[in-house]
Short mmCIF file of C-alpha atoms in Angstrom, two decimals:
data_model
loop_
_atom_site.label_atom_id
_atom_site.label_comp_id
_atom_site.label_asym_id
_atom_site.label_seq_id
_atom_site.Cartn_x
_atom_site.Cartn_y
_atom_site.Cartn_z
CA UNK M 1 11.75 -15.45 15.72
CA UNK M 2 14.35 -14.57 13.07
CA UNK M 3 13.99 -11.95 10.38
CA UNK M 4 14.36 -13.35 6.84
CA UNK M 5 17.19 -12.50 4.51
CA UNK M 6 15.58 -9.47 2.90
CA UNK M 7 18.41 -8.91 0.45
CA UNK M 8 17.59 -12.14 -1.36
CA UNK M 9 13.86 -12.78 -2.06
CA UNK M 10 14.88 -16.06 -3.73
CA UNK M 11 15.68 -17.43 -0.30
CA UNK M 12 11.99 -17.16 0.65
CA UNK M 13 8.91 -18.91 -0.64
CA UNK M 14 8.05 -15.96 -2.91
CA UNK M 15 7.37 -16.97 -6.50
CA UNK M 16 7.28 -20.64 -5.58
CA UNK M 17 4.46 -23.12 -5.02
CA UNK M 18 3.68 -22.81 -1.32
CA UNK M 19 2.41 -25.49 1.02
CA UNK M 20 -0.70 -24.68 3.03
CA UNK M 21 0.39 -24.48 6.67
CA UNK M 22 -1.78 -26.71 8.89
CA UNK M 23 -1.04 -24.59 11.98
CA UNK M 24 -0.30 -20.97 12.89
CA UNK M 25 3.14 -20.00 11.64
CA UNK M 26 4.45 -16.45 12.19
CA UNK M 27 7.65 -17.28 10.27
CA UNK M 28 5.65 -17.03 7.06
CA UNK M 29 5.98 -13.26 7.28
CA UNK M 30 8.72 -12.02 4.96
CA UNK M 31 10.02 -8.50 5.71
CA UNK M 32 11.77 -6.36 3.11
CA UNK M 33 13.82 -3.31 4.09
CA UNK M 34 12.25 -0.04 2.96
CA UNK M 35 15.71 1.54 2.48
CA UNK M 36 16.61 -0.87 -0.34
CA UNK M 37 13.93 0.64 -2.57
CA UNK M 38 14.06 4.18 -1.18
CA UNK M 39 17.72 4.47 -2.16
CA UNK M 40 16.67 4.24 -5.78
CA UNK M 41 14.71 7.47 -5.44
CA UNK M 42 17.41 9.35 -3.59
CA UNK M 43 16.27 8.71 -0.02
CA UNK M 44 19.32 7.56 1.91
CA UNK M 45 18.36 8.71 5.42
CA UNK M 46 16.48 6.58 7.90
CA UNK M 47 14.04 9.49 8.22
CA UNK M 48 12.23 9.98 4.89
CA UNK M 49 11.12 13.43 3.70
CA UNK M 50 7.42 12.68 4.24
CA UNK M 51 4.86 11.38 6.71
CA UNK M 52 2.31 8.68 6.11
CA UNK M 53 0.93 5.23 6.60
CA UNK M 54 0.26 2.00 4.76
CA UNK M 55 -3.31 0.74 5.35
CA UNK M 56 -3.84 -2.99 4.61
CA UNK M 57 -7.27 -4.54 4.32
CA UNK M 58 -7.61 -8.31 4.42
CA UNK M 59 -10.89 -9.93 3.47
CA UNK M 60 -9.99 -13.62 4.02
CA UNK M 61 -9.34 -13.92 7.74
CA UNK M 62 -10.41 -17.03 9.56
CA UNK M 63 -9.52 -19.25 12.55
CA UNK M 64 -11.14 -21.83 14.85
CA UNK M 65 -12.73 -21.12 18.22
CA UNK M 66 -12.26 -23.49 21.19
CA UNK M 67 -15.16 -25.64 19.97
CA UNK M 68 -13.53 -26.09 16.55
CA UNK M 69 -16.06 -23.72 14.90
CA UNK M 70 -14.59 -21.58 12.07
CA UNK M 71 -14.87 -17.85 12.55
CA UNK M 72 -14.35 -15.18 9.88
CA UNK M 73 -13.54 -11.48 10.04
CA UNK M 74 -12.15 -8.52 8.18
CA UNK M 75 -8.72 -7.19 9.12
CA UNK M 76 -7.49 -3.61 8.99
CA UNK M 77 -3.81 -3.02 9.59
CA UNK M 78 -2.12 0.41 9.57
CA UNK M 79 1.68 0.61 9.47
CA UNK M 80 3.67 3.87 9.84
CA UNK M 81 5.87 4.63 6.83
CA UNK M 82 8.80 5.13 9.20
CA UNK M 83 8.95 1.41 9.97
CA UNK M 84 12.22 -0.20 8.91
CA UNK M 85 10.49 -2.85 6.84
CA UNK M 86 7.44 -3.64 4.76
CA UNK M 87 5.86 -7.06 4.58
CA UNK M 88 5.79 -8.76 1.14
CA UNK M 89 2.10 -9.24 0.28
CA UNK M 90 2.23 -12.94 -0.61
CA UNK M 91 3.91 -13.72 2.68
CA UNK M 92 1.16 -11.81 4.48
CA UNK M 93 -1.35 -14.04 2.72
CA UNK M 94 0.51 -17.18 3.70
CA UNK M 95 0.76 -15.94 7.27
CA UNK M 96 -2.99 -15.35 7.54
CA UNK M 97 -3.65 -18.74 5.91
CA UNK M 98 -1.78 -20.40 8.78
CA UNK M 99 -4.56 -19.22 11.17
CA UNK M 100 -7.27 -21.16 9.30
CA UNK M 101 -6.93 -24.47 11.12
CA UNK M 102 -5.56 -23.12 14.38
CA UNK M 103 -7.54 -22.68 17.59
CA UNK M 104 -7.65 -19.41 19.56
CA UNK M 105 -9.54 -18.30 22.63
CA UNK M 106 -11.27 -15.23 21.16
CA UNK M 107 -10.95 -12.49 18.55
CA UNK M 108 -8.90 -10.26 20.86
CA UNK M 109 -6.31 -12.99 21.21
CA UNK M 110 -5.97 -13.29 17.44
CA UNK M 111 -5.75 -9.53 17.05
CA UNK M 112 -2.98 -9.21 19.66
CA UNK M 113 -1.02 -12.08 18.07
CA UNK M 114 -1.13 -10.39 14.66
CA UNK M 115 0.01 -7.07 16.11
CA UNK M 116 2.88 -8.64 18.04
CA UNK M 117 4.05 -10.75 15.07
CA UNK M 118 4.05 -7.75 12.72
CA UNK M 119 5.93 -5.56 15.18
CA UNK M 120 8.66 -8.13 15.48
CA UNK M 121 9.12 -8.44 11.73
CA UNK M 122 8.73 -4.73 10.93
CA UNK M 123 11.05 -3.72 13.80
CA UNK M 124 8.51 -1.06 14.58
CA UNK M 125 5.34 -0.39 16.50
CA UNK M 126 2.27 -1.21 14.40
CA UNK M 127 -0.06 1.72 14.60
CA UNK M 128 -3.33 -0.13 14.40
CA UNK M 129 -4.67 -3.66 14.04
CA UNK M 130 -8.38 -4.35 14.10
CA UNK M 131 -10.38 -7.52 13.35
CA UNK M 132 -14.09 -7.02 12.69
CA UNK M 133 -16.61 -9.87 12.58
CA UNK M 134 -18.84 -9.69 9.51
CA UNK M 135 -21.89 -9.23 11.74
CA UNK M 136 -20.36 -6.00 13.01
CA UNK M 137 -19.72 -4.44 9.57
CA UNK M 138 -22.42 -1.84 9.00
CA UNK M 139 -22.94 0.80 6.26
CA UNK M 140 -19.55 0.29 4.64
CA UNK M 141 -18.95 3.04 2.10
CA UNK M 142 -18.16 1.96 -1.50
CA UNK M 143 -17.06 4.70 -3.84
CA UNK M 144 -16.70 4.66 -7.61
CA UNK M 145 -13.57 6.86 -7.55
CA UNK M 146 -11.40 8.95 -5.30
CA UNK M 147 -12.37 12.58 -4.78
CA UNK M 148 -10.88 15.19 -7.11
CA UNK M 149 -10.63 16.18 -10.75
CA UNK M 150 -10.47 12.92 -12.72
CA UNK M 151 -7.61 13.18 -15.20
CA UNK M 152 -8.71 10.03 -17.08
CA UNK M 153 -11.23 12.04 -19.13
CA UNK M 154 -8.40 13.87 -20.88
CA UNK M 155 -7.96 12.93 -24.53
CA UNK M 156 -4.23 12.46 -24.84
CA UNK M 157 -1.75 10.32 -26.77
CA UNK M 158 0.57 8.03 -24.79
CA UNK M 159 3.77 6.34 -25.98
CA UNK M 160 5.93 5.76 -22.89
CA UNK M 161 5.17 2.97 -20.39
CA UNK M 162 8.19 3.19 -18.12
CA UNK M 163 8.45 5.79 -15.41
CA UNK M 164 9.22 9.17 -16.99
CA UNK M 165 9.17 12.17 -14.58
CA UNK M 166 10.00 14.61 -17.35
CA UNK M 167 6.25 14.73 -18.05
CA UNK M 168 5.92 16.67 -14.79
CA UNK M 169 5.80 20.36 -15.67
CA UNK M 170 4.09 23.32 -14.05
CA UNK M 171 2.23 26.39 -15.24
CA UNK M 172 2.78 29.99 -14.02
CA UNK M 173 -0.35 30.29 -11.92
CA UNK M 174 -0.63 29.25 -8.26
CA UNK M 175 -3.41 26.88 -7.16
CA UNK M 176 -4.56 24.30 -4.69
CA UNK M 177 -6.32 21.29 -6.15
CA UNK M 178 -7.01 17.60 -5.82
CA UNK M 179 -6.44 15.35 -8.88
CA UNK M 180 -7.11 11.64 -9.30
CA UNK M 181 -6.67 8.78 -11.77
CA UNK M 182 -7.56 5.12 -11.94
CA UNK M 183 -4.84 4.37 -14.54
CA UNK M 184 -1.88 3.68 -12.30
CA UNK M 185 -0.50 0.20 -13.01
CA UNK M 186 2.81 -1.43 -12.07
CA UNK M 187 4.09 -4.99 -11.87
CA UNK M 188 5.09 -6.73 -8.62
CA UNK M 189 8.83 -6.53 -8.03
CA UNK M 190 8.89 -10.21 -7.03
CA UNK M 191 6.23 -12.03 -9.02
CA UNK M 192 5.92 -9.64 -12.03
CA UNK M 193 2.15 -9.87 -11.70
CA UNK M 194 0.16 -6.68 -12.42
CA UNK M 195 -0.77 -4.36 -9.59
CA UNK M 196 -3.65 -1.92 -10.21
CA UNK M 197 -4.08 1.24 -8.23
CA UNK M 198 -6.13 4.42 -8.08
CA UNK M 199 -4.12 7.51 -7.08
CA UNK M 200 -5.14 10.86 -5.61
CA UNK M 201 -2.79 13.89 -5.58
CA UNK M 202 -3.56 17.00 -3.48
CA UNK M 203 -1.09 19.85 -3.65
CA UNK M 204 -0.69 23.59 -3.24
CA UNK M 205 1.70 25.60 -5.46
CA UNK M 206 2.43 26.15 -9.12
CA UNK M 207 -0.28 24.40 -11.14
CA UNK M 208 0.82 21.01 -12.40
CA UNK M 209 0.04 20.49 -16.09
CA UNK M 210 -2.82 17.97 -16.10
CA UNK M 211 -1.98 16.26 -19.40
CA UNK M 212 1.65 15.87 -18.36
CA UNK M 213 0.62 14.45 -14.97
CA UNK M 214 -1.67 11.87 -16.59
CA UNK M 215 1.06 10.81 -19.02
CA UNK M 216 3.39 10.54 -16.04
CA UNK M 217 0.97 8.27 -14.14
CA UNK M 218 0.49 6.09 -17.20
CA UNK M 219 4.28 5.84 -17.67
CA UNK M 220 4.50 3.50 -14.66
CA UNK M 221 2.60 0.85 -16.60
CA UNK M 222 5.50 -1.55 -17.21
CA UNK M 223 7.60 -0.71 -14.17
CA UNK M 224 8.30 -3.27 -11.43
CA UNK M 225 7.63 -1.77 -8.04
CA UNK M 226 6.00 -2.47 -4.72
CA UNK M 227 2.83 -0.47 -4.18
CA UNK M 228 4.29 1.43 -1.19
CA UNK M 229 7.42 2.32 -3.13
CA UNK M 230 5.43 3.42 -6.18
CA UNK M 231 3.47 6.00 -4.11
CA UNK M 232 6.74 7.20 -2.60
CA UNK M 233 8.33 7.58 -6.03
CA UNK M 234 5.33 9.65 -7.22
CA UNK M 235 5.64 11.82 -4.13
CA UNK M 236 9.39 12.43 -4.43
CA UNK M 237 9.32 13.04 -8.22
CA UNK M 238 6.45 15.55 -7.96
CA UNK M 239 8.40 17.33 -5.19
CA UNK M 240 11.58 17.28 -7.33
CA UNK M 241 10.08 18.46 -10.61
CA UNK M 242 7.10 20.61 -9.50
CA UNK M 243 8.23 21.99 -6.10
CA UNK M 244 4.79 22.26 -4.53
CA UNK M 245 4.43 24.00 -1.16
CA UNK M 246 2.51 21.05 0.16
CA UNK M 247 1.71 17.64 -1.29
CA UNK M 248 -0.22 14.50 -0.40
CA UNK M 249 -0.21 11.35 -2.57
CA UNK M 250 -2.67 8.61 -1.74
CA UNK M 251 -3.03 5.23 -3.50
CA UNK M 252 -5.72 2.57 -3.21
CA UNK M 253 -4.74 -0.73 -4.80
CA UNK M 254 -6.86 -3.63 -5.92
CA UNK M 255 -6.81 -6.94 -4.07
CA UNK M 256 -4.35 -9.74 -4.57
CA UNK M 257 -4.79 -12.82 -2.38
CA UNK M 258 -7.56 -11.11 -0.45
CA UNK M 259 -5.34 -8.16 0.44
CA UNK M 260 -5.28 -4.55 -0.71
CA UNK M 261 -2.56 -2.05 0.24
CA UNK M 262 -3.36 1.68 0.50
CA UNK M 263 -0.34 3.93 1.11
CA UNK M 264 -0.51 7.67 1.81
CA UNK M 265 2.52 10.02 1.83
CA UNK M 266 2.40 13.69 2.71
CA UNK M 267 4.44 16.78 3.56
CA UNK M 268 2.00 17.20 6.49
CA UNK M 269 1.82 15.17 9.65
CA UNK M 270 -1.24 12.88 9.40
CA UNK M 271 -3.49 11.71 12.25
CA UNK M 272 -4.23 8.06 11.72
CA UNK M 273 -7.64 8.44 13.36
CA UNK M 274 -8.66 10.95 10.67
CA UNK M 275 -7.85 8.66 7.74
CA UNK M 276 -11.06 7.44 6.04
CA UNK M 277 -10.50 3.84 4.91
CA UNK M 278 -13.27 3.91 2.31
CA UNK M 279 -13.28 1.15 -0.34
CA UNK M 280 -13.37 1.85 -4.02
CA UNK M 281 -15.58 -0.26 -6.31
CA UNK M 282 -12.53 -2.13 -7.64
CA UNK M 283 -11.62 -3.19 -4.14
#
């Protein structure tokens, strides 16, 4: 299997009318090098200044069993942020679509195929892949918002809708707090379609001015960025302008093509088993 030309998205099927693959096709996956976007925020090393994961949820997973009966499941995929590549979301959708009319022995076979395919394209070990039949989904938590002080209740005026980190200022007092907002919006770097995201920021250090932070979050509104890169930009700019002693930035995006992407970046090492993959009402 060859890795696509990640320097030229126009060489892929992205942004074009795509044929529905009649059989399983791993070559639908389109990897994009993380370093190409990280260099724009001053990260030039192969080892970024944070820890974290990207959690993907896919709600449109289906294949055929050996009797030709369609089966459906939910997929959860967790990728370490130190992987060399990300997978473009439309290509992930096209990849999963190629399973729809293909026959597999059992759910474990499908799960292992997905893990192996992603590892080849990401040039990294995939932390976690799990397919769950709908009959095994019990008591799924659905929250109205992320935990923390909701900044969206602030009555402020906004005038800038392209990323402006100069809004990030601190007060004199030290604190530890968790802040959240549902107003993060960007546009896809490839398709220019809107991406909506809720963001949670937990930090310890000089108190970040709440009104400035909200204006900063809103200032992403017309930017073109991948979800993973947007969360990394927020992390690096808060570190640069506010100098917290510790920082965690977590984003939960809305679905496109049955997929949502939920990145988390932190100054602290994170245990993947402790991450609660709880859906928001917009997801």
